[in-house]
């Protein structure tokens, strides 16, 4: 068995839906368990992480997939606080050689989502993790309309929904959901090869 944990922050719910899709994709790979860990922003006090069981779940994972909405061209403050609060793990190299991946969601077509993915990959490199990119070509190149990798992102997965101030529940584009699922599968397969 190998385990994939998706750790993410989501304010309005879009990144949460992306996280669910990554976990669903990972679960489709037999011999994989997938778990979601949602950062709520109140788990940090004085720069220290208050929930040891949260970090314990991550320490037992074979693969960790990091997710954050893009806020001001980078990760959300709540997500960054989690990463900074987990820096003791960096000292102990506790995530070294785990498989890593990342995804983001934002309101604009570009919205500078690349900045978020670059940060997620940099953080994974600092931890000595093994970063997995997204390997599906945009299916539109082949005349398909399923939206797979419609945003043409390869460092990790991007999702995008136009800003909706009406207060309706969050929804994500079906193509972005499919991309997140496919990425979850790829992460789970990589984790199995890496741990074999
Ligand atoms: C503080 C803040 C900053 C944002 N900055 C960006 C941005 O730089 N680029 C962008 O495209 N969207 C930006 N947005 C829009 C969010 O990325 C978008 O609403 C996203 O879907 C939120 O994800 P969530 O539903 O998981 O919270 C910002 C939203 C907030 C609240």
PDB file of C-alpha atoms and ligand atoms in Angstrom:
ATOM      1  CA  UNK A   1       0.000   0.000   0.000  1.00  0.00           C
ATOM      2  CA  UNK A   2       1.119   3.559  -0.541  1.00  0.00           C
ATOM      3  CA  UNK A   3      -0.512   6.687   0.786  1.00  0.00           C
ATOM      4  CA  UNK A   4      -1.172  10.037  -0.812  1.00  0.00           C
ATOM      5  CA  UNK A   5      -2.096  13.016   1.372  1.00  0.00           C
ATOM      6  CA  UNK A   6      -3.480  16.207  -0.150  1.00  0.00           C
ATOM      7  CA  UNK A   7      -2.844  19.180   2.133  1.00  0.00           C
ATOM      8  CA  UNK A   8      -4.451  22.443   1.092  1.00  0.00           C
ATOM      9  CA  UNK A   9      -6.090  25.703   2.026  1.00  0.00           C
ATOM     10  CA  UNK A  10      -9.302  26.889   0.404  1.00  0.00           C
ATOM     11  CA  UNK A  11     -11.209  30.072   1.211  1.00  0.00           C
ATOM     12  CA  UNK A  12     -14.308  29.880  -0.986  1.00  0.00           C
ATOM     13  CA  UNK A  13     -14.184  26.151  -1.861  1.00  0.00           C
ATOM     14  CA  UNK A  14     -12.677  25.941  -5.360  1.00  0.00           C
ATOM     15  CA  UNK A  15      -9.312  24.632  -4.194  1.00  0.00           C
ATOM     16  CA  UNK A  16     -11.201  22.201  -1.968  1.00  0.00           C
ATOM     17  CA  UNK A  17     -12.969  20.775  -5.030  1.00  0.00           C
ATOM     18  CA  UNK A  18      -9.621  20.491  -6.822  1.00  0.00           C
ATOM     19  CA  UNK A  19      -8.179  18.697  -3.764  1.00  0.00           C
ATOM     20  CA  UNK A  20     -11.097  16.244  -3.750  1.00  0.00           C
ATOM     21  CA  UNK A  21     -10.461  15.497  -7.424  1.00  0.00           C
ATOM     22  CA  UNK A  22      -6.728  14.885  -6.835  1.00  0.00           C
ATOM     23  CA  UNK A  23      -7.603  12.478  -4.005  1.00  0.00           C
ATOM     24  CA  UNK A  24     -10.270  10.759  -6.127  1.00  0.00           C
ATOM     25  CA  UNK A  25      -7.745  10.221  -8.922  1.00  0.00           C
ATOM     26  CA  UNK A  26      -5.150   8.839  -6.518  1.00  0.00           C
ATOM     27  CA  UNK A  27      -7.732   6.452  -5.019  1.00  0.00           C
ATOM     28  CA  UNK A  28      -8.359   4.956  -8.463  1.00  0.00           C
ATOM     29  CA  UNK A  29      -4.868   3.461  -8.393  1.00  0.00           C
ATOM     30  CA  UNK A  30      -5.168   0.109  -6.669  1.00  0.00           C
ATOM     31  CA  UNK A  31      -3.115  -0.225  -3.514  1.00  0.00           C
ATOM     32  CA  UNK A  32      -3.347   3.516  -2.763  1.00  0.00           C
ATOM     33  CA  UNK A  33      -5.050   5.281   0.106  1.00  0.00           C
ATOM     34  CA  UNK A  34      -5.756   8.978  -0.310  1.00  0.00           C
ATOM     35  CA  UNK A  35      -6.520  11.467   2.436  1.00  0.00           C
ATOM     36  CA  UNK A  36      -7.452  15.148   2.534  1.00  0.00           C
ATOM     37  CA  UNK A  37      -6.021  17.543   5.128  1.00  0.00           C
ATOM     38  CA  UNK A  38      -7.570  21.002   5.043  1.00  0.00           C
ATOM     39  CA  UNK A  39      -5.710  23.945   6.505  1.00  0.00           C
ATOM     40  CA  UNK A  40      -8.196  26.221   8.230  1.00  0.00           C
ATOM     41  CA  UNK A  41      -5.879  29.031   9.253  1.00  0.00           C
ATOM     42  CA  UNK A  42      -6.436  28.688  13.007  1.00  0.00           C
ATOM     43  CA  UNK A  43      -4.046  25.780  13.485  1.00  0.00           C
ATOM     44  CA  UNK A  44      -1.031  28.061  13.982  1.00  0.00           C
ATOM     45  CA  UNK A  45      -0.251  29.990  17.136  1.00  0.00           C
ATOM     46  CA  UNK A  46       2.870  32.121  17.576  1.00  0.00           C
ATOM     47  CA  UNK A  47       4.309  30.607  14.408  1.00  0.00           C
ATOM     48  CA  UNK A  48       3.968  27.060  15.756  1.00  0.00           C
ATOM     49  CA  UNK A  49       1.724  24.330  14.427  1.00  0.00           C
ATOM     50  CA  UNK A  50      -0.815  23.316  17.087  1.00  0.00           C
ATOM     51  CA  UNK A  51      -2.063  19.993  15.702  1.00  0.00           C
ATOM     52  CA  UNK A  52       0.610  17.293  16.001  1.00  0.00           C
ATOM     53  CA  UNK A  53      -1.710  14.646  14.482  1.00  0.00           C
ATOM     54  CA  UNK A  54      -1.936  16.719  11.280  1.00  0.00           C
ATOM     55  CA  UNK A  55       1.839  16.696  10.870  1.00  0.00           C
ATOM     56  CA  UNK A  56       1.941  13.029  11.915  1.00  0.00           C
ATOM     57  CA  UNK A  57      -0.395  12.139   9.032  1.00  0.00           C
ATOM     58  CA  UNK A  58       1.940  13.961   6.646  1.00  0.00           C
ATOM     59  CA  UNK A  59       5.023  12.260   8.073  1.00  0.00           C
ATOM     60  CA  UNK A  60       3.477   8.863   7.294  1.00  0.00           C
ATOM     61  CA  UNK A  61       2.531   9.720   3.702  1.00  0.00           C
ATOM     62  CA  UNK A  62       4.477   8.407   0.718  1.00  0.00           C
ATOM     63  CA  UNK A  63       3.306  11.373  -1.365  1.00  0.00           C
ATOM     64  CA  UNK A  64       2.167  14.848  -0.362  1.00  0.00           C
ATOM     65  CA  UNK A  65       0.250  17.053  -2.786  1.00  0.00           C
ATOM     66  CA  UNK A  66       0.147  20.736  -1.812  1.00  0.00           C
ATOM     67  CA  UNK A  67      -2.741  22.981  -2.862  1.00  0.00           C
ATOM     68  CA  UNK A  68      -3.473  26.663  -2.439  1.00  0.00           C
ATOM     69  CA  UNK A  69      -5.576  29.264  -4.208  1.00  0.00           C
ATOM     70  CA  UNK A  70      -3.512  31.935  -5.895  1.00  0.00           C
ATOM     71  CA  UNK A  71      -3.718  35.096  -3.815  1.00  0.00           C
ATOM     72  CA  UNK A  72      -1.818  38.113  -5.091  1.00  0.00           C
ATOM     73  CA  UNK A  73       0.274  35.948  -7.405  1.00  0.00           C
ATOM     74  CA  UNK A  74       1.366  33.427  -4.775  1.00  0.00           C
ATOM     75  CA  UNK A  75       0.130  31.033  -2.104  1.00  0.00           C
ATOM     76  CA  UNK A  76      -2.494  32.176   0.407  1.00  0.00           C
ATOM     77  CA  UNK A  77      -1.179  33.468   3.742  1.00  0.00           C
ATOM     78  CA  UNK A  78      -2.887  30.603   5.581  1.00  0.00           C
ATOM     79  CA  UNK A  79      -1.039  28.077   3.435  1.00  0.00           C
ATOM     80  CA  UNK A  80       2.285  29.890   3.903  1.00  0.00           C
ATOM     81  CA  UNK A  81       1.732  29.906   7.667  1.00  0.00           C
ATOM     82  CA  UNK A  82       1.324  26.132   7.537  1.00  0.00           C
ATOM     83  CA  UNK A  83       4.553  25.769   5.555  1.00  0.00           C
ATOM     84  CA  UNK A  84       6.443  28.064   7.922  1.00  0.00           C
ATOM     85  CA  UNK A  85       4.934  26.284  10.929  1.00  0.00           C
ATOM     86  CA  UNK A  86       6.169  22.979   9.500  1.00  0.00           C
ATOM     87  CA  UNK A  87       9.743  24.215   9.169  1.00  0.00           C
ATOM     88  CA  UNK A  88      10.858  22.047  12.092  1.00  0.00           C
ATOM     89  CA  UNK A  89      10.238  19.142   9.741  1.00  0.00           C
ATOM     90  CA  UNK A  90      12.711  20.707   7.329  1.00  0.00           C
ATOM     91  CA  UNK A  91      15.398  20.728  10.060  1.00  0.00           C
ATOM     92  CA  UNK A  92      14.810  17.024  10.615  1.00  0.00           C
ATOM     93  CA  UNK A  93      14.433  16.380   6.851  1.00  0.00           C
ATOM     94  CA  UNK A  94      11.235  14.539   7.721  1.00  0.00           C
ATOM     95  CA  UNK A  95       9.727  14.822   4.230  1.00  0.00           C
ATOM     96  CA  UNK A  96      12.941  13.951   2.399  1.00  0.00           C
ATOM     97  CA  UNK A  97      12.425  11.607  -0.558  1.00  0.00           C
ATOM     98  CA  UNK A  98       8.642  11.726  -0.380  1.00  0.00           C
ATOM     99  CA  UNK A  99       6.882  12.254  -3.685  1.00  0.00           C
ATOM    100  CA  UNK A 100       5.488  15.809  -4.006  1.00  0.00           C
ATOM    101  CA  UNK A 101       3.117  17.668  -6.284  1.00  0.00           C
ATOM    102  CA  UNK A 102       1.026  20.806  -6.318  1.00  0.00           C
ATOM    103  CA  UNK A 103      -2.016  22.553  -7.694  1.00  0.00           C
ATOM    104  CA  UNK A 104      -3.663  25.934  -7.555  1.00  0.00           C
ATOM    105  CA  UNK A 105      -6.907  27.622  -8.518  1.00  0.00           C
ATOM    106  CA  UNK A 106      -7.563  31.270  -9.279  1.00  0.00           C
ATOM    107  CA  UNK A 107     -10.064  33.741 -10.667  1.00  0.00           C
ATOM    108  CA  UNK A 108      -8.270  35.106 -13.734  1.00  0.00           C
ATOM    109  CA  UNK A 109      -7.229  33.136 -16.793  1.00  0.00           C
ATOM    110  CA  UNK A 110      -3.587  33.754 -15.954  1.00  0.00           C
ATOM    111  CA  UNK A 111      -3.836  35.414 -12.557  1.00  0.00           C
ATOM    112  CA  UNK A 112      -0.114  34.627 -12.110  1.00  0.00           C
ATOM    113  CA  UNK A 113      -0.875  31.064 -10.998  1.00  0.00           C
ATOM    114  CA  UNK A 114       2.621  30.057 -12.113  1.00  0.00           C
ATOM    115  CA  UNK A 115       4.007  31.976  -9.124  1.00  0.00           C
ATOM    116  CA  UNK A 116       2.067  29.705  -6.795  1.00  0.00           C
ATOM    117  CA  UNK A 117       3.219  26.486  -8.465  1.00  0.00           C
ATOM    118  CA  UNK A 118       6.821  27.706  -8.501  1.00  0.00           C
ATOM    119  CA  UNK A 119       6.632  28.353  -4.786  1.00  0.00           C
ATOM    120  CA  UNK A 120       5.122  24.918  -4.101  1.00  0.00           C
ATOM    121  CA  UNK A 121       7.896  23.232  -6.111  1.00  0.00           C
ATOM    122  CA  UNK A 122      10.581  25.316  -4.387  1.00  0.00           C
ATOM    123  CA  UNK A 123       9.259  24.359  -0.975  1.00  0.00           C
ATOM    124  CA  UNK A 124       9.238  20.686  -1.979  1.00  0.00           C
ATOM    125  CA  UNK A 125      12.849  21.003  -3.183  1.00  0.00           C
ATOM    126  CA  UNK A 126      13.853  22.576   0.123  1.00  0.00           C
ATOM    127  CA  UNK A 127      12.434  19.518   1.859  1.00  0.00           C
ATOM    128  CA  UNK A 128      14.359  17.162  -0.449  1.00  0.00           C
ATOM    129  CA  UNK A 129      11.127  15.860  -1.943  1.00  0.00           C
ATOM    130  CA  UNK A 130      10.738  14.405  -5.450  1.00  0.00           C
ATOM    131  CA  UNK A 131       8.517  16.753  -7.486  1.00  0.00           C
ATOM    132  CA  UNK A 132       6.125  15.287 -10.065  1.00  0.00           C
ATOM    133  CA  UNK A 133       4.912  17.492 -12.899  1.00  0.00           C
ATOM    134  CA  UNK A 134       1.681  17.142 -14.827  1.00  0.00           C
ATOM    135  CA  UNK A 135       2.211  15.145 -18.000  1.00  0.00           C
ATOM    136  CA  UNK A 136      -1.037  15.333 -19.967  1.00  0.00           C
ATOM    137  CA  UNK A 137      -0.959  17.445 -23.107  1.00  0.00           C
ATOM    138  CA  UNK A 138      -3.944  19.774 -23.517  1.00  0.00           C
ATOM    139  CA  UNK A 139      -6.547  17.524 -25.113  1.00  0.00           C
ATOM    140  CA  UNK A 140      -7.790  20.440 -27.260  1.00  0.00           C
ATOM    141  CA  UNK A 141      -4.650  19.923 -29.377  1.00  0.00           C
ATOM    142  CA  UNK A 142      -6.256  16.675 -30.484  1.00  0.00           C
ATOM    143  CA  UNK A 143      -9.706  18.104 -31.093  1.00  0.00           C
ATOM    144  CA  UNK A 144     -11.151  16.893 -27.773  1.00  0.00           C
ATOM    145  CA  UNK A 145     -13.522  18.978 -25.706  1.00  0.00           C
ATOM    146  CA  UNK A 146     -13.097  17.357 -22.282  1.00  0.00           C
ATOM    147  CA  UNK A 147     -10.924  20.270 -21.114  1.00  0.00           C
ATOM    148  CA  UNK A 148      -8.019  18.098 -19.945  1.00  0.00           C
ATOM    149  CA  UNK A 149      -5.127  20.460 -19.125  1.00  0.00           C
ATOM    150  CA  UNK A 150      -7.030  23.254 -20.857  1.00  0.00           C
ATOM    151  CA  UNK A 151      -4.784  25.838 -19.182  1.00  0.00           C
ATOM    152  CA  UNK A 152      -1.610  24.172 -20.498  1.00  0.00           C
ATOM    153  CA  UNK A 153       0.153  23.793 -17.142  1.00  0.00           C
ATOM    154  CA  UNK A 154       2.934  21.249 -16.666  1.00  0.00           C
ATOM    155  CA  UNK A 155       4.661  22.148 -13.398  1.00  0.00           C
ATOM    156  CA  UNK A 156       1.486  21.166 -11.574  1.00  0.00           C
ATOM    157  CA  UNK A 157      -2.254  21.496 -12.110  1.00  0.00           C
ATOM    158  CA  UNK A 158      -4.044  24.813 -12.525  1.00  0.00           C
ATOM    159  CA  UNK A 159      -7.759  25.473 -12.256  1.00  0.00           C
ATOM    160  CA  UNK A 160      -9.636  28.660 -13.011  1.00  0.00           C
ATOM    161  CA  UNK A 161     -13.161  29.930 -12.407  1.00  0.00           C
ATOM    162  CA  UNK A 162     -14.377  33.442 -13.047  1.00  0.00           C
ATOM    163  CA  UNK A 163     -14.939  35.423  -9.865  1.00  0.00           C
ATOM    164  CA  UNK A 164     -18.519  35.013  -8.678  1.00  0.00           C
ATOM    165  CA  UNK A 165     -19.595  37.469  -5.991  1.00  0.00           C
ATOM    166  CA  UNK A 166     -23.153  36.081  -5.783  1.00  0.00           C
ATOM    167  CA  UNK A 167     -22.399  33.772  -2.861  1.00  0.00           C
ATOM    168  CA  UNK A 168     -23.324  30.638  -4.803  1.00  0.00           C
ATOM    169  CA  UNK A 169     -21.462  27.442  -3.811  1.00  0.00           C
ATOM    170  CA  UNK A 170     -18.108  27.061  -5.534  1.00  0.00           C
ATOM    171  CA  UNK A 171     -17.948  25.113  -8.788  1.00  0.00           C
ATOM    172  CA  UNK A 172     -14.949  24.180 -10.865  1.00  0.00           C
ATOM    173  CA  UNK A 173     -14.560  23.630 -14.580  1.00  0.00           C
ATOM    174  CA  UNK A 174     -15.056  19.950 -15.557  1.00  0.00           C
ATOM    175  CA  UNK A 175     -11.758  20.050 -17.461  1.00  0.00           C
ATOM    176  CA  UNK A 176      -9.922  21.245 -14.350  1.00  0.00           C
ATOM    177  CA  UNK A 177     -11.553  18.462 -12.321  1.00  0.00           C
ATOM    178  CA  UNK A 178     -10.447  15.915 -14.901  1.00  0.00           C
ATOM    179  CA  UNK A 179      -6.916  17.377 -14.864  1.00  0.00           C
ATOM    180  CA  UNK A 180      -6.767  17.166 -11.067  1.00  0.00           C
ATOM    181  CA  UNK A 181      -7.970  13.542 -11.158  1.00  0.00           C
ATOM    182  CA  UNK A 182      -5.391  12.575 -13.769  1.00  0.00           C
ATOM    183  CA  UNK A 183      -2.694  14.296 -11.733  1.00  0.00           C
ATOM    184  CA  UNK A 184      -3.762  12.420  -8.593  1.00  0.00           C
ATOM    185  CA  UNK A 185      -3.436   9.163 -10.544  1.00  0.00           C
ATOM    186  CA  UNK A 186       0.028  10.117 -11.738  1.00  0.00           C
ATOM    187  CA  UNK A 187       1.142  11.007  -8.211  1.00  0.00           C
ATOM    188  CA  UNK A 188      -0.176   7.683  -6.857  1.00  0.00           C
ATOM    189  CA  UNK A 189       1.570   5.725  -9.609  1.00  0.00           C
ATOM    190  CA  UNK A 190       4.808   7.600  -8.975  1.00  0.00           C
ATOM    191  CA  UNK A 191       4.532   6.910  -5.246  1.00  0.00           C
ATOM    192  CA  UNK A 192       4.108   3.194  -5.914  1.00  0.00           C
ATOM    193  CA  UNK A 193       7.142   3.087  -8.208  1.00  0.00           C
ATOM    194  CA  UNK A 194       9.205   5.144  -5.789  1.00  0.00           C
ATOM    195  CA  UNK A 195       8.371   3.011  -2.760  1.00  0.00           C
ATOM    196  CA  UNK A 196       8.677  -0.347  -4.577  1.00  0.00           C
TER     197      UNK A 196
HETATM  198  C1  LIG B   1      -6.794  37.997  -1.277  1.00  0.00           C
HETATM  199  C2  LIG B   1      -7.094  37.451  -2.635  1.00  0.00           C
HETATM  200  C3  LIG B   1      -6.151  37.579  -3.624  1.00  0.00           C
HETATM  201  C4  LIG B   1      -6.392  37.047  -4.905  1.00  0.00           C
HETATM  202  N1  LIG B   1      -5.419  37.138  -5.846  1.00  0.00           N
HETATM  203  C5  LIG B   1      -5.617  36.572  -7.055  1.00  0.00           C
HETATM  204  C6  LIG B   1      -4.591  36.582  -8.039  1.00  0.00           C
HETATM  205  O1  LIG B   1      -3.462  37.036  -7.823  1.00  0.00           O
HETATM  206  N2  LIG B   1      -4.873  36.040  -9.252  1.00  0.00           N
HETATM  207  C7  LIG B   1      -6.109  35.523  -9.554  1.00  0.00           C
HETATM  208  O2  LIG B   1      -6.313  35.080 -10.673  1.00  0.00           O
HETATM  209  N3  LIG B   1      -7.085  35.466  -8.621  1.00  0.00           N
HETATM  210  C8  LIG B   1      -6.862  35.966  -7.389  1.00  0.00           C
HETATM  211  N4  LIG B   1      -7.826  35.886  -6.436  1.00  0.00           N
HETATM  212  C9  LIG B   1      -9.043  35.094  -6.715  1.00  0.00           C
HETATM  213  C10 LIG B   1      -8.877  33.669  -6.165  1.00  0.00           C
HETATM  214  O3  LIG B   1      -7.698  33.073  -6.624  1.00  0.00           O
HETATM  215  C11 LIG B   1     -10.044  32.791  -6.577  1.00  0.00           C
HETATM  216  O4  LIG B   1     -11.231  33.330  -6.059  1.00  0.00           O
HETATM  217  C12 LIG B   1      -9.873  31.365  -6.145  1.00  0.00           C
HETATM  218  O5  LIG B   1     -10.832  30.590  -6.830  1.00  0.00           O
HETATM  219  C13 LIG B   1     -10.056  31.170  -4.670  1.00  0.00           C
HETATM  220  O6  LIG B   1      -9.953  29.806  -4.359  1.00  0.00           O
HETATM  221  P1  LIG B   1     -10.805  29.193  -3.182  1.00  0.00           P
HETATM  222  O7  LIG B   1     -12.240  29.159  -3.618  1.00  0.00           O
HETATM  223  O8  LIG B   1     -10.239  27.831  -2.956  1.00  0.00           O
HETATM  224  O9  LIG B   1     -10.610  30.085  -1.992  1.00  0.00           O
HETATM  225  C14 LIG B   1      -7.614  36.405  -5.177  1.00  0.00           C
HETATM  226  C15 LIG B   1      -8.579  36.300  -4.164  1.00  0.00           C
HETATM  227  C16 LIG B   1      -8.313  36.806  -2.911  1.00  0.00           C
HETATM  228  C17 LIG B   1      -9.355  36.646  -1.826  1.00  0.00           C
END
